[in-house]
Amino acid sequence: MTLIKILPDWFLPENQSTSESVYLNRRRFLKKSGLGSLSLLGLLAGCQTIEEKKAIVSQRLQDAQLQSFNASRNLAFTLDRPLTNEYDAAVYTNFYEFSSDKDVWEKVGKFQPHPWTVEVTGLVAKPQKFAIEDLIAKMPIEERLYRHRCVEAWAMAVPWTGFPLKRLIELVEPQAKATHVKFTTFLREKEARRQILQSEPWPYTEGLTIKEAMNELAFMVVGIYGHELPKQHGAPIRLVLPWKYGYKSIKSIVQIEFTDRQPTTFWNTRIPQEYDFLANVNPNIPHPRWSQASERMLGTGDRFATQMYNGYAPYVANLYNT
Ligand SMILES: Nc1nc2c(c(=O)[nH]1)N[C@H]1C(S)=C(S)[C@@H](COP(=O)(O)O)O[C@H]1N2
Ligand SMILES: [Mo]
């Protein structure tokens, strides 16, 4: 039997790194069951084939009736590898509000990203609330090809639609004493089941220094592959920071707050010894449970050497040379 054929192509051999916490749980489960990898193969044999999954996901992307953007591509941002296939990016995502595994696309049904308001608040001269469509109308929307690097060592290269975070910051005029920006995701237990877990610091939060937030690369994203974000990618608005590990690129943002201290953040609160606040991509600093020397592209499985700041050093290295 050609078992390999029916394994989804995002399936990882057990010895490769996987999600922030699922990995350990899965090992524990296998150990407890005493059946090891045989039972794992058995479980997978019962899965849908990749063709079936592809058909379901494409149907869902169509059903979502995602509005297209006509943003022109900013040619300053080029890739050193092929774009990831839209399907491969859509079915392998981290969004812990919905799942601690990659099957987020199957679990976002109840999530309502419309209507949506983003509040910009804290130490600014002009605090404001924006309906998402007004914000999009106000901002210079463009498309950028960026590489994305998860701390788990998977990577993708995708076209994002959005606007520089800098432009929003200029609009609200931070006060001189503001040193950091804090970002917060929605909190709606009824729409995102895992938010009932008391053991996790919901809502998801992230943070940057103002200098990092003002960097040219920091991108507020409202679309992917030329249309609105599907729910699993963080609809209707998220952050994308290509020089940092993916967990900094917070999804489905409801609040942006300017503060005079370093904000507390989701992963850094949960497991500080594994997920630091800075989270700059660095091939020379291994994660405590796996190497960061190389990365694996979604879909193709191609391996590339990890680059310092994920290859974006010309833009950001100056932020960190003290
Ligand atoms: N609110 C929220 N944002 C989040 C996450 C999350 O669990 N919740 N996961 C992060 C991680 S670990 C990664 S790798 C990226 C994944 O983004 P993608 O769906 O575009 O691949 O989202 C980030 N943003
Ligand atoms: Mo990640």
GROMACS .gro file of C-alpha atoms and ligand atoms in nm:
model
  347
    1MET     CA    1   0.000   0.000   0.000
    2THR     CA    2   0.129   0.345  -0.082
    3LEU     CA    3   0.078   0.486   0.262
    4ILE     CA    4   0.307   0.780   0.191
    5LYS     CA    5   0.064   0.903  -0.075
    6ILE     CA    6  -0.218   0.950   0.173
    7LEU     CA    7  -0.011   1.129   0.434
    8PRO     CA    8  -0.089   1.499   0.413
    9ASP     CA    9   0.217   1.678   0.279
   10TRP     CA   10   0.241   1.895   0.589
   11PHE     CA   11   0.283   1.587   0.806
   12LEU     CA   12   0.609   1.597   0.994
   13PRO     CA   13   0.819   1.297   1.087
   14GLU     CA   14   0.817   1.271   1.463
   15ASN     CA   15   1.182   1.364   1.504
   16GLN     CA   16   1.130   1.706   1.348
   17SER     CA   17   1.013   1.998   1.550
   18THR     CA   18   0.645   2.073   1.565
   19SER     CA   19   0.408   2.297   1.750
   20GLU     CA   20   0.483   2.486   2.068
   21SER     CA   21   0.308   2.232   2.292
   22VAL     CA   22   0.141   1.966   2.081
   23TYR     CA   23   0.468   1.783   2.026
   24LEU     CA   24   0.513   1.684   2.388
   25ASN     CA   25   0.148   1.588   2.429
   26ARG     CA   26   0.160   1.366   2.123
   27ARG     CA   27   0.470   1.187   2.246
   28ARG     CA   28   0.314   1.136   2.585
   29PHE     CA   29   0.003   0.996   2.425
   30LEU     CA   30   0.198   0.752   2.211
   31LYS     CA   31   0.404   0.639   2.506
   32LYS     CA   32   0.094   0.584   2.717
   33SER     CA   33  -0.078   0.387   2.445
   34GLY     CA   34   0.234   0.169   2.421
   35LEU     CA   35   0.186   0.139   2.047
   36GLY     CA   36   0.437   0.391   1.923
   37SER     CA   37   0.448   0.489   1.561
   38LEU     CA   38   0.239   0.196   1.434
   39SER     CA   39  -0.073   0.339   1.592
   40LEU     CA   40   0.019   0.680   1.458
   41LEU     CA   41   0.021   0.542   1.104
   42GLY     CA   42  -0.310   0.373   1.172
   43LEU     CA   43  -0.466   0.700   1.284
   44LEU     CA   44  -0.343   0.879   0.976
   45ALA     CA   45  -0.466   0.610   0.741
   46GLY     CA   46  -0.818   0.710   0.849
   47CYS     CA   47  -0.764   1.074   0.746
   48GLN     CA   48  -0.906   1.236   0.436
   49THR     CA   49  -0.674   1.230   0.138
   50ILE     CA   50  -0.496   1.548   0.052
   51GLU     CA   51  -0.710   1.589  -0.261
   52GLU     CA   52  -1.027   1.570  -0.051
   53LYS     CA   53  -0.892   1.825   0.194
   54LYS     CA   54  -0.784   2.055  -0.088
   55ALA     CA   55  -1.134   2.046  -0.235
   56ILE     CA   56  -1.294   2.129   0.103
   57VAL     CA   57  -1.058   2.416   0.174
   58SER     CA   58  -1.092   2.570  -0.172
   59GLN     CA   59  -1.469   2.548  -0.138
   60ARG     CA   60  -1.453   2.724   0.199
   61LEU     CA   61  -1.230   2.999   0.063
   62GLN     CA   62  -1.487   3.051  -0.213
   63ASP     CA   63  -1.785   3.040   0.023
   64ALA     CA   64  -1.626   3.304   0.243
   65GLN     CA   65  -1.667   3.544  -0.053
   66LEU     CA   66  -1.347   3.721   0.032
   67GLN     CA   67  -1.335   4.065  -0.123
   68SER     CA   68  -1.048   4.125  -0.364
   69PHE     CA   69  -0.796   4.404  -0.334
   70ASN     CA   70  -0.647   4.583  -0.631
   71ALA     CA   71  -0.335   4.686  -0.448
   72SER     CA   72  -0.021   4.732  -0.649
   73ARG     CA   73   0.280   4.531  -0.548
   74ASN     CA   74   0.566   4.713  -0.376
   75LEU     CA   75   0.860   4.595  -0.586
   76ALA     CA   76   1.112   4.673  -0.314
   77PHE     CA   77   1.029   4.337  -0.154
   78THR     CA   78   1.149   4.036  -0.349
   79LEU     CA   79   1.173   3.667  -0.265
   80ASP     CA   80   1.462   3.423  -0.297
   81ARG     CA   81   1.225   3.124  -0.340
   82PRO     CA   82   0.886   3.039  -0.493
   83LEU     CA   83   0.563   3.162  -0.337
   84THR     CA   84   0.387   2.911  -0.116
   85ASN     CA   85   0.070   2.764  -0.263
   86GLU     CA   86  -0.240   2.934  -0.116
   87TYR     CA   87  -0.392   2.602  -0.010
   88ASP     CA   88  -0.077   2.492   0.171
   89ALA     CA   89  -0.069   2.815   0.373
   90ALA     CA   90  -0.443   2.800   0.450
   91VAL     CA   91  -0.445   2.454   0.607
   92TYR     CA   92  -0.137   2.484   0.827
   93THR     CA   93  -0.172   2.774   1.068
   94ASN     CA   94  -0.123   2.861   1.431
   95PHE     CA   95  -0.415   3.038   1.598
   96TYR     CA   96  -0.434   2.909   1.954
   97GLU     CA   97  -0.771   3.069   2.022
   98PHE     CA   98  -0.915   2.797   1.796
   99SER     CA   99  -0.675   2.504   1.806
  100SER     CA  100  -0.344   2.397   1.956
  101ASP     CA  101  -0.277   2.212   1.630
  102LYS     CA  102  -0.261   2.326   1.267
  103ASP     CA  103  -0.622   2.242   1.174
  104VAL     CA  104  -0.744   2.596   1.253
  105TRP     CA  105  -0.930   2.627   0.920
  106GLU     CA  106  -1.173   2.357   1.037
  107LYS     CA  107  -1.246   2.532   1.369
  108VAL     CA  108  -1.310   2.897   1.283
  109GLY     CA  109  -1.673   2.856   1.174
  110LYS     CA  110  -1.821   3.058   1.461
  111PHE     CA  111  -1.572   3.342   1.441
  112GLN     CA  112  -1.730   3.671   1.321
  113PRO     CA  113  -1.468   3.911   1.185
  114HIS     CA  114  -1.735   4.157   1.062
  115PRO     CA  115  -1.822   4.416   1.181
  116TRP     CA  116  -1.486   4.500   1.339
  117THR     CA  117  -1.339   4.797   1.524
  118VAL     CA  118  -0.975   4.869   1.602
  119GLU     CA  119  -0.905   5.101   1.893
  120VAL     CA  120  -0.579   5.297   1.906
  121THR     CA  121  -0.527   5.424   2.258
  122GLY     CA  122  -0.285   5.498   2.544
  123LEU     CA  123  -0.005   5.753   2.527
  124VAL     CA  124  -0.105   5.928   2.204
  125ALA     CA  125  -0.222   6.280   2.122
  126LYS     CA  126  -0.509   6.156   1.906
  127PRO     CA  127  -0.663   5.831   2.030
  128GLN     CA  128  -0.906   5.691   1.773
  129LYS     CA  129  -1.141   5.407   1.696
  130PHE     CA  130  -1.165   5.282   1.340
  131ALA     CA  131  -1.422   5.064   1.173
  132ILE     CA  132  -1.207   4.827   0.971
  133GLU     CA  133  -1.336   4.949   0.635
  134ASP     CA  134  -1.266   5.315   0.727
  135LEU     CA  135  -0.912   5.227   0.830
  136ILE     CA  136  -0.852   5.046   0.500
  137ALA     CA  137  -0.992   5.345   0.309
  138LYS     CA  138  -0.762   5.584   0.497
  139MET     CA  139  -0.439   5.392   0.463
  140PRO     CA  140  -0.207   5.345   0.163
  141ILE     CA  141  -0.280   4.982   0.073
  142GLU     CA  142  -0.009   4.785  -0.109
  143GLU     CA  143   0.100   4.427  -0.165
  144ARG     CA  144   0.428   4.287  -0.034
  145LEU     CA  145   0.593   3.950  -0.084
  146TYR     CA  146   0.738   3.846   0.249
  147ARG     CA  147   0.885   3.532   0.395
  148HIS     CA  148   0.732   3.414   0.723
  149ARG     CA  149   0.928   3.207   0.975
  150CYS     CA  150   0.752   3.029   1.262
  151VAL     CA  151   0.955   2.956   1.575
  152GLU     CA  152   0.865   2.590   1.511
  153ALA     CA  153   1.094   2.599   1.201
  154TRP     CA  154   0.828   2.590   0.929
  155ALA     CA  155   0.822   2.877   0.684
  156MET     CA  156   0.623   3.019   0.394
  157ALA     CA  157   0.649   3.293   0.133
  158VAL     CA  158   0.322   3.477   0.069
  159PRO     CA  159   0.178   3.796  -0.081
  160TRP     CA  160   0.028   4.012   0.194
  161THR     CA  161  -0.197   4.313   0.137
  162GLY     CA  162  -0.178   4.590   0.394
  163PHE     CA  163  -0.020   4.918   0.501
  164PRO     CA  164   0.290   5.015   0.697
  165LEU     CA  165   0.221   5.027   1.072
  166LYS     CA  166   0.424   5.349   1.069
  167ARG     CA  167   0.145   5.527   0.882
  168LEU     CA  168  -0.109   5.447   1.153
  169ILE     CA  169   0.133   5.554   1.426
  170GLU     CA  170   0.188   5.890   1.255
  171LEU     CA  171  -0.187   5.942   1.246
  172VAL     CA  172  -0.235   5.910   1.624
  173GLU     CA  173   0.083   6.099   1.725
  174PRO     CA  174   0.248   5.911   2.015
  175GLN     CA  175   0.351   6.118   2.319
  176ALA     CA  176   0.723   6.157   2.388
  177LYS     CA  177   0.704   5.927   2.691
  178ALA     CA  178   0.561   5.633   2.493
  179THR     CA  179   0.828   5.364   2.455
  180HIS     CA  180   0.629   5.054   2.349
  181VAL     CA  181   0.324   4.946   2.153
  182LYS     CA  182   0.097   4.669   2.280
  183PHE     CA  183  -0.136   4.475   2.048
  184THR     CA  184  -0.438   4.277   2.169
  185THR     CA  185  -0.650   4.011   1.996
  186PHE     CA  186  -1.029   3.980   2.045
  187LEU     CA  187  -1.169   3.796   2.349
  188ARG     CA  188  -1.486   3.602   2.260
  189GLU     CA  189  -1.512   3.263   2.424
  190LYS     CA  190  -1.826   3.176   2.232
  191GLU     CA  191  -1.649   3.216   1.899
  192ALA     CA  192  -1.307   3.083   1.998
  193ARG     CA  193  -1.343   2.778   2.218
  194ARG     CA  194  -0.992   2.762   2.363
  195GLN     CA  195  -1.038   3.104   2.525
  196ILE     CA  196  -1.232   2.936   2.806
  197LEU     CA  197  -0.905   2.779   2.924
  198GLN     CA  198  -0.806   2.954   3.245
  199SER     CA  199  -0.453   2.816   3.218
  200GLU     CA  200  -0.372   3.042   2.924
  201PRO     CA  201  -0.331   3.423   2.941
  202TRP     CA  202  -0.617   3.531   2.710
  203PRO     CA  203  -0.656   3.754   2.524
  204TYR     CA  204  -0.345   3.698   2.309
  205THR     CA  205  -0.118   4.001   2.331
  206GLU     CA  206   0.208   4.105   2.166
  207GLY     CA  207   0.438   4.403   2.180
  208LEU     CA  208   0.714   4.602   2.014
  209THR     CA  209   0.933   4.898   2.097
  210ILE     CA  210   0.818   5.212   1.916
  211LYS     CA  211   1.137   5.201   1.709
  212GLU     CA  212   1.054   4.849   1.589
  213ALA     CA  213   0.695   4.948   1.520
  214MET     CA  214   0.813   5.244   1.310
  215ASN     CA  215   1.038   5.019   1.100
  216GLU     CA  216   0.955   5.006   0.731
  217LEU     CA  217   0.895   4.628   0.745
  218ALA     CA  218   0.627   4.631   1.018
  219PHE     CA  219   0.313   4.570   0.812
  220MET     CA  220  -0.054   4.583   0.915
  221VAL     CA  221  -0.215   4.314   0.703
  222VAL     CA  222  -0.574   4.294   0.582
  223GLY     CA  223  -0.529   4.051   0.291
  224ILE     CA  224  -0.339   3.756   0.151
  225TYR     CA  225  -0.314   3.630  -0.211
  226GLY     CA  226  -0.497   3.942  -0.330
  227HIS     CA  227  -0.812   3.910  -0.119
  228GLU     CA  228  -0.930   3.967   0.238
  229LEU     CA  229  -0.775   3.748   0.507
  230PRO     CA  230  -0.960   3.422   0.561
  231LYS     CA  231  -1.043   3.369   0.928
  232GLN     CA  232  -0.758   3.130   0.999
  233HIS     CA  233  -0.497   3.385   0.888
  234GLY     CA  234  -0.624   3.646   1.137
  235ALA     CA  235  -0.918   3.827   0.977
  236PRO     CA  236  -0.987   4.110   0.947
  237ILE     CA  237  -0.655   4.269   1.048
  238ARG     CA  238  -0.325   4.141   1.183
  239LEU     CA  239   0.038   4.236   1.217
  240VAL     CA  240   0.321   4.087   1.008
  241LEU     CA  241   0.684   4.125   1.122
  242PRO     CA  242   0.897   3.921   0.883
  243TRP     CA  243   1.225   3.951   1.077
  244LYS     CA  244   1.074   3.804   1.394
  245TYR     CA  245   0.939   3.459   1.476
  246GLY     CA  246   0.576   3.419   1.372
  247TYR     CA  247   0.426   3.443   1.720
  248LYS     CA  248   0.496   3.817   1.722
  249SER     CA  249   0.269   3.857   1.414
  250ILE     CA  250  -0.050   3.881   1.619
  251LYS     CA  251  -0.384   3.809   1.449
  252SER     CA  252  -0.733   3.961   1.463
  253ILE     CA  253  -0.629   4.278   1.646
  254VAL     CA  254  -0.887   4.485   1.838
  255GLN     CA  255  -0.659   4.721   2.027
  256ILE     CA  256  -0.326   4.899   1.979
  257GLU     CA  257  -0.203   5.072   2.293
  258PHE     CA  258   0.098   5.301   2.340
  259THR     CA  259   0.266   5.253   2.678
  260ASP     CA  260   0.575   5.354   2.875
  261ARG     CA  261   0.678   4.997   2.959
  262GLN     CA  262   0.738   4.661   2.790
  263PRO     CA  263   0.398   4.492   2.759
  264THR     CA  264   0.334   4.138   2.877
  265THR     CA  265   0.279   3.899   2.586
  266PHE     CA  266   0.103   3.564   2.542
  267TRP     CA  267   0.389   3.320   2.468
  268ASN     CA  268   0.639   3.500   2.686
  269THR     CA  269   0.395   3.475   2.978
  270ARG     CA  270   0.316   3.107   2.912
  271ILE     CA  271   0.670   2.974   2.859
  272PRO     CA  272   0.926   3.254   2.911
  273GLN     CA  273   1.232   3.028   2.885
  274GLU     CA  274   1.130   2.925   2.531
  275TYR     CA  275   0.968   3.240   2.386
  276ASP     CA  276   1.135   3.571   2.453
  277PHE     CA  277   0.990   3.916   2.399
  278LEU     CA  278   1.238   4.009   2.126
  279ALA     CA  279   1.195   3.691   1.915
  280ASN     CA  280   1.425   3.798   1.631
  281VAL     CA  281   1.495   3.512   1.388
  282ASN     CA  282   1.846   3.384   1.461
  283PRO     CA  283   1.992   3.059   1.324
  284ASN     CA  284   2.259   3.051   1.596
  285ILE     CA  285   2.029   3.040   1.897
  286PRO     CA  286   1.853   2.703   1.912
  287HIS     CA  287   1.512   2.674   2.068
  288PRO     CA  288   1.552   2.465   2.388
  289ARG     CA  289   1.378   2.173   2.210
  290TRP     CA  290   1.503   2.201   1.850
  291SER     CA  291   1.758   2.362   1.620
  292GLN     CA  292   1.683   2.689   1.441
  293ALA     CA  293   1.961   2.638   1.184
  294SER     CA  294   1.724   2.552   0.900
  295GLU     CA  295   1.358   2.588   0.804
  296ARG     CA  296   1.106   2.382   0.608
  297MET     CA  297   0.875   2.540   0.351
  298LEU     CA  298   0.503   2.458   0.375
  299GLY     CA  299   0.381   2.248   0.086
  300THR     CA  300   0.708   2.161  -0.083
  301GLY     CA  301   0.900   2.061   0.228
  302ASP     CA  302   1.208   2.233   0.081
  303ARG     CA  303   1.474   2.311   0.339
  304PHE     CA  304   1.664   2.638   0.351
  305ALA     CA  305   1.930   2.763   0.590
  306THR     CA  306   1.779   3.008   0.838
  307GLN     CA  307   1.907   3.361   0.786
  308MET     CA  308   1.983   3.618   1.052
  309TYR     CA  309   1.672   3.835   1.099
  310ASN     CA  310   1.512   3.598   0.846
  311GLY     CA  311   1.712   3.768   0.573
  312TYR     CA  312   1.587   4.118   0.659
  313ALA     CA  313   1.906   4.243   0.829
  314PRO     CA  314   1.948   4.538   0.588
  315TYR     CA  315   1.620   4.679   0.721
  316VAL     CA  316   1.643   4.597   1.090
  317ALA     CA  317   1.998   4.524   1.207
  318ASN     CA  318   2.041   4.892   1.298
  319LEU     CA  319   1.761   4.857   1.556
  320TYR     CA  320   1.972   4.620   1.762
  321ASN     CA  321   2.330   4.748   1.728
  322THR     CA  322   2.365   4.927   2.058
  323LIG     N1  323  -0.403   3.593   1.815
  323LIG     C1  324  -0.309   3.507   1.771
  323LIG     N2  325  -0.218   3.549   1.682
  323LIG     C2  326  -0.122   3.465   1.637
  323LIG     C3  327  -0.114   3.331   1.685
  323LIG     C4  328  -0.213   3.289   1.779
  323LIG     O1  329  -0.214   3.174   1.825
  323LIG     N3  330  -0.309   3.379   1.818
  323LIG     N4  331  -0.013   3.247   1.639
  323LIG     C5  332   0.108   3.312   1.587
  323LIG     C6  333   0.199   3.219   1.523
  323LIG     S1  334   0.284   3.116   1.627
  323LIG     C7  335   0.223   3.219   1.389
  323LIG     S2  336   0.344   3.123   1.319
  323LIG     C8  337   0.143   3.303   1.297
  323LIG     C9  338   0.080   3.218   1.186
  323LIG     O2  339   0.022   3.298   1.088
  323LIG     P1  340  -0.039   3.236   0.955
  323LIG     O3  341  -0.175   3.185   0.981
  323LIG     O4  342  -0.043   3.347   0.857
  323LIG     O5  343   0.052   3.126   0.912
  323LIG     O6  344   0.038   3.372   1.365
  323LIG    C10  345   0.075   3.427   1.491
  323LIG     N5  346  -0.033   3.510   1.543
  324MO      MO  347   0.458   3.035   1.508
   0.00000   0.00000   0.00000
